[in-house]
Coordinates of C-alpha atoms and ligand atoms in Angstrom, one line a residue:
X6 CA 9.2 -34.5 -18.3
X7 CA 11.9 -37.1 -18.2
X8 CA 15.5 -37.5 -16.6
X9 CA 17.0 -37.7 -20.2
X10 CA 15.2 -34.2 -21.2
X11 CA 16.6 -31.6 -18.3
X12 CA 18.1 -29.2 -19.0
X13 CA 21.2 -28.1 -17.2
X14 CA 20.5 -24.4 -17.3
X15 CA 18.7 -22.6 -13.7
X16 CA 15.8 -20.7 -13.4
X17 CA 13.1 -20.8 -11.9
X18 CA 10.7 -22.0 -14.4
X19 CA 9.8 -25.5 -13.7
X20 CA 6.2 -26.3 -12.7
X21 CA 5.7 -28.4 -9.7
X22 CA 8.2 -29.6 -7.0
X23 CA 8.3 -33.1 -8.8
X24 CA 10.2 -31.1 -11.7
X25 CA 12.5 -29.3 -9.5
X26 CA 14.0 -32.5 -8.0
X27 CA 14.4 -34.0 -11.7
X28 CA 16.4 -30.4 -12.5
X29 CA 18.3 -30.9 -9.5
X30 CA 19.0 -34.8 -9.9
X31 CA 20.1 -33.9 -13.6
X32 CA 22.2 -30.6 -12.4
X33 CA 24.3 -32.3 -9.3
X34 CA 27.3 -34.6 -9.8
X35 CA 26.9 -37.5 -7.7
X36 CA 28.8 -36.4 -4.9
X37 CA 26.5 -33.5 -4.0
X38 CA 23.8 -35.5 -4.6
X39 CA 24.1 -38.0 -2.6
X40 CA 25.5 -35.6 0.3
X41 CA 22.1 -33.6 0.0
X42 CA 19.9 -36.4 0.0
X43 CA 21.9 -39.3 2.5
X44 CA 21.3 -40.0 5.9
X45 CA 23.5 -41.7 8.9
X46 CA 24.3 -45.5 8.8
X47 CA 21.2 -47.5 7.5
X48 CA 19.0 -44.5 6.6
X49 CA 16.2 -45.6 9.2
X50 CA 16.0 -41.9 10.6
X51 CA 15.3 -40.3 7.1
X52 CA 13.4 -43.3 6.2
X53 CA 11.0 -42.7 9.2
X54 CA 10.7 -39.0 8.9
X55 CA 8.6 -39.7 5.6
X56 CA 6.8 -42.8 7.3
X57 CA 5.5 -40.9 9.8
X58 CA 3.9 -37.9 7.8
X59 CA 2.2 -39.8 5.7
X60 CA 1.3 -42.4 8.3
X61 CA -1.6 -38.9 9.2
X62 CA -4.4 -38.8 7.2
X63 CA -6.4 -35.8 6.9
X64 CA -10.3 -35.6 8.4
X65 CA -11.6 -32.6 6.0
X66 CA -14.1 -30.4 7.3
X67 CA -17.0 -29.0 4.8
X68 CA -19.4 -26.1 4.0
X69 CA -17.0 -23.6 5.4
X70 CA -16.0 -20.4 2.9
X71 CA -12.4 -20.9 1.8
X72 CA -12.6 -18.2 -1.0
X73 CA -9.9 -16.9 0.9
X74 CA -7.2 -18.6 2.8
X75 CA -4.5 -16.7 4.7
X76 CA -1.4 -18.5 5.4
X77 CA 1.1 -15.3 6.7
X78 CA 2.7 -15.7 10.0
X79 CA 5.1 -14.8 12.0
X80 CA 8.2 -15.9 14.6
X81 CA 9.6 -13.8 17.1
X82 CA 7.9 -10.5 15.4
X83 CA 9.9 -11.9 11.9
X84 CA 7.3 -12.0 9.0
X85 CA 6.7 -14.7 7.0
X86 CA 4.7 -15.0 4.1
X87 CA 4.0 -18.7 4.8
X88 CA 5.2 -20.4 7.8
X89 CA 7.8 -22.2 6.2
X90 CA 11.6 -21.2 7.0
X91 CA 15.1 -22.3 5.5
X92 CA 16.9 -24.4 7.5
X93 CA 21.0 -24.1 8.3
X94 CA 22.7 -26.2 5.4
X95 CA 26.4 -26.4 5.4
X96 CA 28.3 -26.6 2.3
X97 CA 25.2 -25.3 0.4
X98 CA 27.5 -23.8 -2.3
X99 CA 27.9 -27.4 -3.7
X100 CA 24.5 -26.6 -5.0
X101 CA 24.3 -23.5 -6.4
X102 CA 28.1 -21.4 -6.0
X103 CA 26.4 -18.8 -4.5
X104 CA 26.1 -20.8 -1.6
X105 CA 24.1 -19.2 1.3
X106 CA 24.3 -15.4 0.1
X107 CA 21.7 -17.0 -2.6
X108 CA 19.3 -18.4 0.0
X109 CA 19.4 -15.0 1.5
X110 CA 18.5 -13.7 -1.7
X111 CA 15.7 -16.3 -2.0
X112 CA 14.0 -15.8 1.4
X113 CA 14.0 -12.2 1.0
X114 CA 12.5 -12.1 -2.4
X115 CA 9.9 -14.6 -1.2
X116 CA 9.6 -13.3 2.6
X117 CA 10.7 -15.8 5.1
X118 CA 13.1 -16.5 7.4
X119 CA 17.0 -18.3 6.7
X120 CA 19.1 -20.2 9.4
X121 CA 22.7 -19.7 7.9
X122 CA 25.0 -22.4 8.6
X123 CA 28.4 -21.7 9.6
X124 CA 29.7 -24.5 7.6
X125 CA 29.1 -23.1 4.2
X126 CA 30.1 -20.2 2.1
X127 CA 30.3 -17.0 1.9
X128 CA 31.2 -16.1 5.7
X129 CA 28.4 -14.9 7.4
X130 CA 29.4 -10.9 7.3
X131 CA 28.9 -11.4 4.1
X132 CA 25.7 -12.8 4.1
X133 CA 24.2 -10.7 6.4
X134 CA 24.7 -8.0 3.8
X135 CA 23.4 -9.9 0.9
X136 CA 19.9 -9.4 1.2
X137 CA 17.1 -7.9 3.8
X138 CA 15.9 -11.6 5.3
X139 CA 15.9 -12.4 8.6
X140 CA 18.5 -14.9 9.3
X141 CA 19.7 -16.9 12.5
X142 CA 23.0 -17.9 12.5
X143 CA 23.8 -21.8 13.4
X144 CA 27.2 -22.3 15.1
X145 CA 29.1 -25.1 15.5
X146 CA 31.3 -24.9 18.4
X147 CA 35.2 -25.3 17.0
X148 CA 36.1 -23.0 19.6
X149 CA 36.4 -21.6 23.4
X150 CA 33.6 -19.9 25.0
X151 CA 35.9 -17.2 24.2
X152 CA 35.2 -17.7 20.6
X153 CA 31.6 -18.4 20.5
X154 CA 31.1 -15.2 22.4
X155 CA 32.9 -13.1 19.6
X156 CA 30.6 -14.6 17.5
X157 CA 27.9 -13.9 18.8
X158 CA 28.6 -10.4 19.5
X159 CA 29.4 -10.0 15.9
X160 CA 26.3 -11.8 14.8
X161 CA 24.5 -9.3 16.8
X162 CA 26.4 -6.0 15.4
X163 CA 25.0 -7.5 11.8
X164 CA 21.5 -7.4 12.7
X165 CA 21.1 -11.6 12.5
X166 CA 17.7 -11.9 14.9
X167 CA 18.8 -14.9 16.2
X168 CA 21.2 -17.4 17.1
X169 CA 21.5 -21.3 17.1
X170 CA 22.5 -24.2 18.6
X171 CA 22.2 -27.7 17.1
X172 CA 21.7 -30.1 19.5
X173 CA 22.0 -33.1 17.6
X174 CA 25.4 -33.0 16.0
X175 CA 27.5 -33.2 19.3
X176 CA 29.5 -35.7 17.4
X177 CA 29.6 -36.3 13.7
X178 CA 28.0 -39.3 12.0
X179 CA 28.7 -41.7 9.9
X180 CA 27.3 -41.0 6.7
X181 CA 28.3 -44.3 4.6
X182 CA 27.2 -42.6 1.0
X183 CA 30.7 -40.3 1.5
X184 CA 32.4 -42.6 3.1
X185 CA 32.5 -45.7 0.6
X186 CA 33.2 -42.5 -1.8
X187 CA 36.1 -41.1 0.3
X188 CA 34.4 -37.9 0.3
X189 CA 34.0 -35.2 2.6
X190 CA 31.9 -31.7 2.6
X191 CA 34.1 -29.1 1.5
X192 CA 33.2 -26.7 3.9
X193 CA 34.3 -27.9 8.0
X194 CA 34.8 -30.8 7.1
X195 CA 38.0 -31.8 8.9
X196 CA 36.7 -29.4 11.8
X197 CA 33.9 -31.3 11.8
X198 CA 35.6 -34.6 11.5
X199 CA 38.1 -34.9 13.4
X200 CA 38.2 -31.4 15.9
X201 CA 34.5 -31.8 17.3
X202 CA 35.6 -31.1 21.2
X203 CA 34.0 -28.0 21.8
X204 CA 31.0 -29.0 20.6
X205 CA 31.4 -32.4 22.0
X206 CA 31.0 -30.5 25.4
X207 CA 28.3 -28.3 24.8
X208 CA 25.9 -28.3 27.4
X209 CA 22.6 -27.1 29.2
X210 CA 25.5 -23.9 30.9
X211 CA 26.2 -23.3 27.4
X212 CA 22.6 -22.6 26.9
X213 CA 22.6 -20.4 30.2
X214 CA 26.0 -18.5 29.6
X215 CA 24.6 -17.6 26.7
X216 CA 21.1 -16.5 27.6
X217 CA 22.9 -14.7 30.9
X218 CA 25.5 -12.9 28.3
X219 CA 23.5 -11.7 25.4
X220 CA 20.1 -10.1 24.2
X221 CA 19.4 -12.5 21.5
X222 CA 17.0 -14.9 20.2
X223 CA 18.5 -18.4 21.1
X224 CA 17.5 -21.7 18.9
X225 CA 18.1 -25.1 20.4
X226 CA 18.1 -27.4 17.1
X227 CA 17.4 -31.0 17.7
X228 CA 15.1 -31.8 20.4
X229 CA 12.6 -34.8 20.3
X230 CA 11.5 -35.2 23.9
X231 CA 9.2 -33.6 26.3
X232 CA 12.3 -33.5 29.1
X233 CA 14.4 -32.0 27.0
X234 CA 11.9 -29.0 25.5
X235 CA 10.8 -28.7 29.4
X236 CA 14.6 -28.3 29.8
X237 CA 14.9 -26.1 27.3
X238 CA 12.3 -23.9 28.1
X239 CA 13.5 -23.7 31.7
X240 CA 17.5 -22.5 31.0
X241 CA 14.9 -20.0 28.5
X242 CA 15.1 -20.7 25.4
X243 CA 13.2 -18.9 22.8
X244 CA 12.6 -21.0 20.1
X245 CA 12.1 -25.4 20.6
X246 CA 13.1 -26.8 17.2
X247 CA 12.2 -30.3 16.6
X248 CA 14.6 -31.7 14.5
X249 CA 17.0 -35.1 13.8
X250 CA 18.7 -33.8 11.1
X251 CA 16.6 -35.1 8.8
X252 CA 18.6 -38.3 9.7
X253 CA 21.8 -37.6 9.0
X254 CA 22.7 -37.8 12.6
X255 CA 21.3 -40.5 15.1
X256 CA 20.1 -43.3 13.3
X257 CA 16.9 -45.3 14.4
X258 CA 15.6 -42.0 15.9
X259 CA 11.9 -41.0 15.7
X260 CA 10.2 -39.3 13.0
X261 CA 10.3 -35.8 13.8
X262 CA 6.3 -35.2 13.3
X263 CA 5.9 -37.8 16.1
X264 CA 8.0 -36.2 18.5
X265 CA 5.7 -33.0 17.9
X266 CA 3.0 -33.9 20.3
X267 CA 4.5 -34.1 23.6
X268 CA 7.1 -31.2 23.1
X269 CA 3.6 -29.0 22.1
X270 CA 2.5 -29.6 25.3
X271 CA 5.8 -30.1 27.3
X272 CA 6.6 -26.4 26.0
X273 CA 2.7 -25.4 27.1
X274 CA 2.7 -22.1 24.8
X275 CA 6.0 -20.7 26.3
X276 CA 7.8 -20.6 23.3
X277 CA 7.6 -21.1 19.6
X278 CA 7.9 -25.1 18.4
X279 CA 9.8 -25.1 15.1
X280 CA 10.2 -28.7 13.5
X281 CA 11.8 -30.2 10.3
X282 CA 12.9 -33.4 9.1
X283 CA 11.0 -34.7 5.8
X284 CA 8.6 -32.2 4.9
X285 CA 8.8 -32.0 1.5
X286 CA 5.3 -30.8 0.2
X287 CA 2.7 -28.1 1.4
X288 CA 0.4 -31.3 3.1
X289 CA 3.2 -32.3 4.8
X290 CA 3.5 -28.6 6.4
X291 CA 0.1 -28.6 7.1
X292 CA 0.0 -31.7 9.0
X293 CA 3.2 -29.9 11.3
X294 CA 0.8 -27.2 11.9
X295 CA -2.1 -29.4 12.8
X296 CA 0.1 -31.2 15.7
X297 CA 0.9 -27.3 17.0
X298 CA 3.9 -26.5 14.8
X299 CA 4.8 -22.9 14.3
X300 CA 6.3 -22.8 11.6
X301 CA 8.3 -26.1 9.7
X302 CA 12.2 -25.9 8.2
X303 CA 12.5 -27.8 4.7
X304 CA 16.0 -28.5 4.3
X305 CA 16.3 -30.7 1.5
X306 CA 13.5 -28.6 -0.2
X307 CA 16.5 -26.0 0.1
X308 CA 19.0 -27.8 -1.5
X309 CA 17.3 -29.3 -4.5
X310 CA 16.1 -25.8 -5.5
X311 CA 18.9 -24.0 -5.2
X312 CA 20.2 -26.9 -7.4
X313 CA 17.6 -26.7 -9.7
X314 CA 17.4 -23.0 -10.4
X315 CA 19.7 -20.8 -7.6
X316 CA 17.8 -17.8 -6.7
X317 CA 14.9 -17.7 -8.8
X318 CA 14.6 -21.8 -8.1
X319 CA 14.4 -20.9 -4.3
X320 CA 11.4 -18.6 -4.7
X321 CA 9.6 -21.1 -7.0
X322 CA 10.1 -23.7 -4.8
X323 CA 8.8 -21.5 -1.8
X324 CA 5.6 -20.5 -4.4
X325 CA 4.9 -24.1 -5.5
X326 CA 4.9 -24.9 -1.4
X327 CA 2.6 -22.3 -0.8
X328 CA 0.0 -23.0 -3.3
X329 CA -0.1 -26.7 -2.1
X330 CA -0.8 -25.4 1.5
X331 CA -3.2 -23.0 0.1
X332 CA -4.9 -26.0 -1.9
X333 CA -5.2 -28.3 1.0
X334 CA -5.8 -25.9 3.8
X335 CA -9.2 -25.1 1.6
X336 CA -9.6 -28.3 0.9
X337 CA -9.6 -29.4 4.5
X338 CA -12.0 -26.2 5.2
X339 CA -9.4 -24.5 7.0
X340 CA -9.4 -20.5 6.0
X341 CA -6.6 -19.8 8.6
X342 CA -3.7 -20.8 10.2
X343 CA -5.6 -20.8 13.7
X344 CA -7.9 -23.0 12.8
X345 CA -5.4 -25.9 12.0
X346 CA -5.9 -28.7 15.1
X347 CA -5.0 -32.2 15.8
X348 CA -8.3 -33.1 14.9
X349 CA -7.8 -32.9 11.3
X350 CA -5.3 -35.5 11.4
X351 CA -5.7 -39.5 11.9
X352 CA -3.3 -42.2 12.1
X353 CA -3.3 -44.6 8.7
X354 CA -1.2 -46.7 7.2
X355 CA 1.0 -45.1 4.8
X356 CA 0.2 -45.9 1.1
X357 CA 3.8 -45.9 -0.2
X358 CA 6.9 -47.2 0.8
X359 CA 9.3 -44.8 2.7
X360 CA 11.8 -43.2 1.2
X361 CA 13.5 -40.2 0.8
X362 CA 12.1 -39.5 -2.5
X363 CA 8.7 -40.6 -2.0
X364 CA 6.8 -37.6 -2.0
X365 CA 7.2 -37.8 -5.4
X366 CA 5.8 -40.7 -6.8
X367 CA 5.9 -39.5 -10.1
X368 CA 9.7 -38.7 -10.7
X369 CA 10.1 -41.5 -12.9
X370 CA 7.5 -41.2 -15.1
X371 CA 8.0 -40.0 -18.7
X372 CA 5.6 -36.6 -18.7
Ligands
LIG401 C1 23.0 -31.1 2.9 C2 22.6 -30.8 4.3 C3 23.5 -30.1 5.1 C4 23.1 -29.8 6.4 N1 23.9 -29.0 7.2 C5 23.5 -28.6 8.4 C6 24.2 -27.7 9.2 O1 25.3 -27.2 8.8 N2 23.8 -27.3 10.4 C7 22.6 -27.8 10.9 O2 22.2 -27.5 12.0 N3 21.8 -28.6 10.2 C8 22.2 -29.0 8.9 N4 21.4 -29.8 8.2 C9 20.1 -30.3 8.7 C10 19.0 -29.3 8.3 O3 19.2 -28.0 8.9 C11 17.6 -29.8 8.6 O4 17.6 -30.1 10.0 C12 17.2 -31.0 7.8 O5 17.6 -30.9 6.4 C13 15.7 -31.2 7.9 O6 15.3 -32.4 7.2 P1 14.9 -32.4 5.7 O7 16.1 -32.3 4.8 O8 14.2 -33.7 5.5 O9 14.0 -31.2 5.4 C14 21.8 -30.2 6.9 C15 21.0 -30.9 6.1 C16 21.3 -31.2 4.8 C17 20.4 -32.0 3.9

């Protein structure tokens, strides 16, 4: 299928993930576009998150029966059909207009797990009641501790399992596709922009007042080191999410997969390890799982199928994900999810040129 031929219309009809991101490319204005698919400064950071997935190759394994593969997890006693989740996005209703309430609908229709951002719309009382999915709610802090704490509290009273932090965004980048534009997210943006103090200052006693003051599930989004997972799993967090954005934050960081190894074994089996940044197809995920992943966020993935067909696109997407991870799980001899190792994976040089369409070589071809 070509550009020229997409339709405008959404559903969730199309038949790989190659055909959703030519729905979504044809159903975006440029703005949203480019704000779902940027990065910070030079783009090194979301450049590098696809380098260093498919700089893995896979060592299959043969002779093993694969008639059934089981790929059902799940995180902090959540279930998840596979052990995928939907990261926070903020201004998500650029995609689709029913904005986050629609990913709730998605991940429960599916079965998984969605991080609601708090810069996006509907509210989040009104997400919670939109569907029966777990969901974590990501703060920013544009407030007192005051303020986060009434948040939380309410968070709690509406049966989210889980609340977030992300660590990465203590200041806001400098994302030059909106800037040369002159345009700005519509949701926080000026918070965001221009009021960022609060969560300038967040800090490891954030992470402590909150684990001393509350009975939840705490997230700490954005941690690529051992020293800091150690860290995190000391002030006790609950869940060590690997994460740089997907490089709209820090540029020149490291590829997220990369940074998996030595927060694996910094965080010793104390804690879940969640990561994103990049992973766009179901090898990808399985190559997260290999280096000890729990369970990997796809946050683009997100976007361009709520673009490409709302609800029903969000539980296509999720499908098409889950038969690729099916497919290459068997294919690697792999009939569970506790079978995945670091020994199925090999460093090799990548065959294509990074970028943040690449795991989808054939977008421009006329099928
Ligand atoms: C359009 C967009 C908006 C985002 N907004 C937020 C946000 O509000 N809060 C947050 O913690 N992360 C946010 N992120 C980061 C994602 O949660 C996630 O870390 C990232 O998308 C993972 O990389 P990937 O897009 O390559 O999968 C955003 C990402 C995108 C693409």
């Amino acid at each position: 299928m070509s550009k020229a031929t997409t339709a405008t219309g959404r559903s969730g009809s199309f038949k790989s993930l190659t055909e959703m991101v030519q729905l979504a490319q044809a159903n975006l204005p440029r703005e949203s576009w480019d704000y779902l698919m940027g990065g910070a400064d030079t783009e090194t950071t979301l450049k590098r998150n696809r380098l260093s997935i498919d700089s893995l190759q896979f060592r299959p394994r043969v002779m093993h029966d694969v008639h059934k593969v089981s790929v059902a997890t799940s995180l902090l006693g959540q279930d998840m059909r596979i052990p995928v989740f939907l990261p926070p996005i903020g201004s998500v209703q650029l995609f689709e207009e029913g904005g986050g309430a629609s990913v709730a609908k998605g991940a429960a229709e599916f079965g998984t797990l969605q991080i609601l951002s708090s810069v996006c719309t509907p509210d989040y009382e009104s997400v919670a009641n939109a569907s029966a999915a777990a969901k974590v709610y990501q703060l920013y802090l544009m407030g007192d501790q005051g303020w986060m704490d009434d948040i939380i509290a309410r968070t709690l009273e509406l049966g989210y399992v889980g609340f977030c932090l992300t660590a990465d965004t203590q200041v806001y980048s400098r994302r030059e596709r909106d800037i040369l534009k002159g345009w700005r997210p519509p949701s926080g943006s000026s918070a965001l922009q221009s009021d960022f103090g609060h969560q300038a200052r967040m800090n490891w006693e954030t992470v402590a007042h909150i684990k001393e003051k509350f009975d939840i599930p705490l997230w700490v989004k954005g941690i690529n080191t051992a020293d800091d997972a150690s860290r995190a799993i000391d002030a006790g967090v609950d869940v060590v999410y690997v994460s740089n954005h997907g490089g709209r934050q820090l540029d020149h960081g490291r590829g997220c997969i990369d940074s998996l190894p030595e927060v694996v074994a910094a965080v010793d089996d104390r804690a879940p390890v969640v990561v994103d940044g990049g992973f766009l197809r179901g090898a990808d995920v399985v190559k997260a799982l290999c280096r000890g992943a729990t369970a990997v966020g796809m946050g683009r993935l997100e976007g361009l199928a709520m673009a490409a067909g709302g609800v029903p696109g969000i539980v296509r997407a999720l499908e098409l994900v889950e038969q690729e991870l099916v497919t290459t799980m068997a294919l690697m001899g792999a009939a569970s999810l506790d079978e995945l190792n670091p020994a199925f994976l090999e460093a090799a040089a990548s065959v294509v040129a990074p970028h943040v369409l690449s795991a989808f070589p054939l977008l421009d071809e006329a099928y």
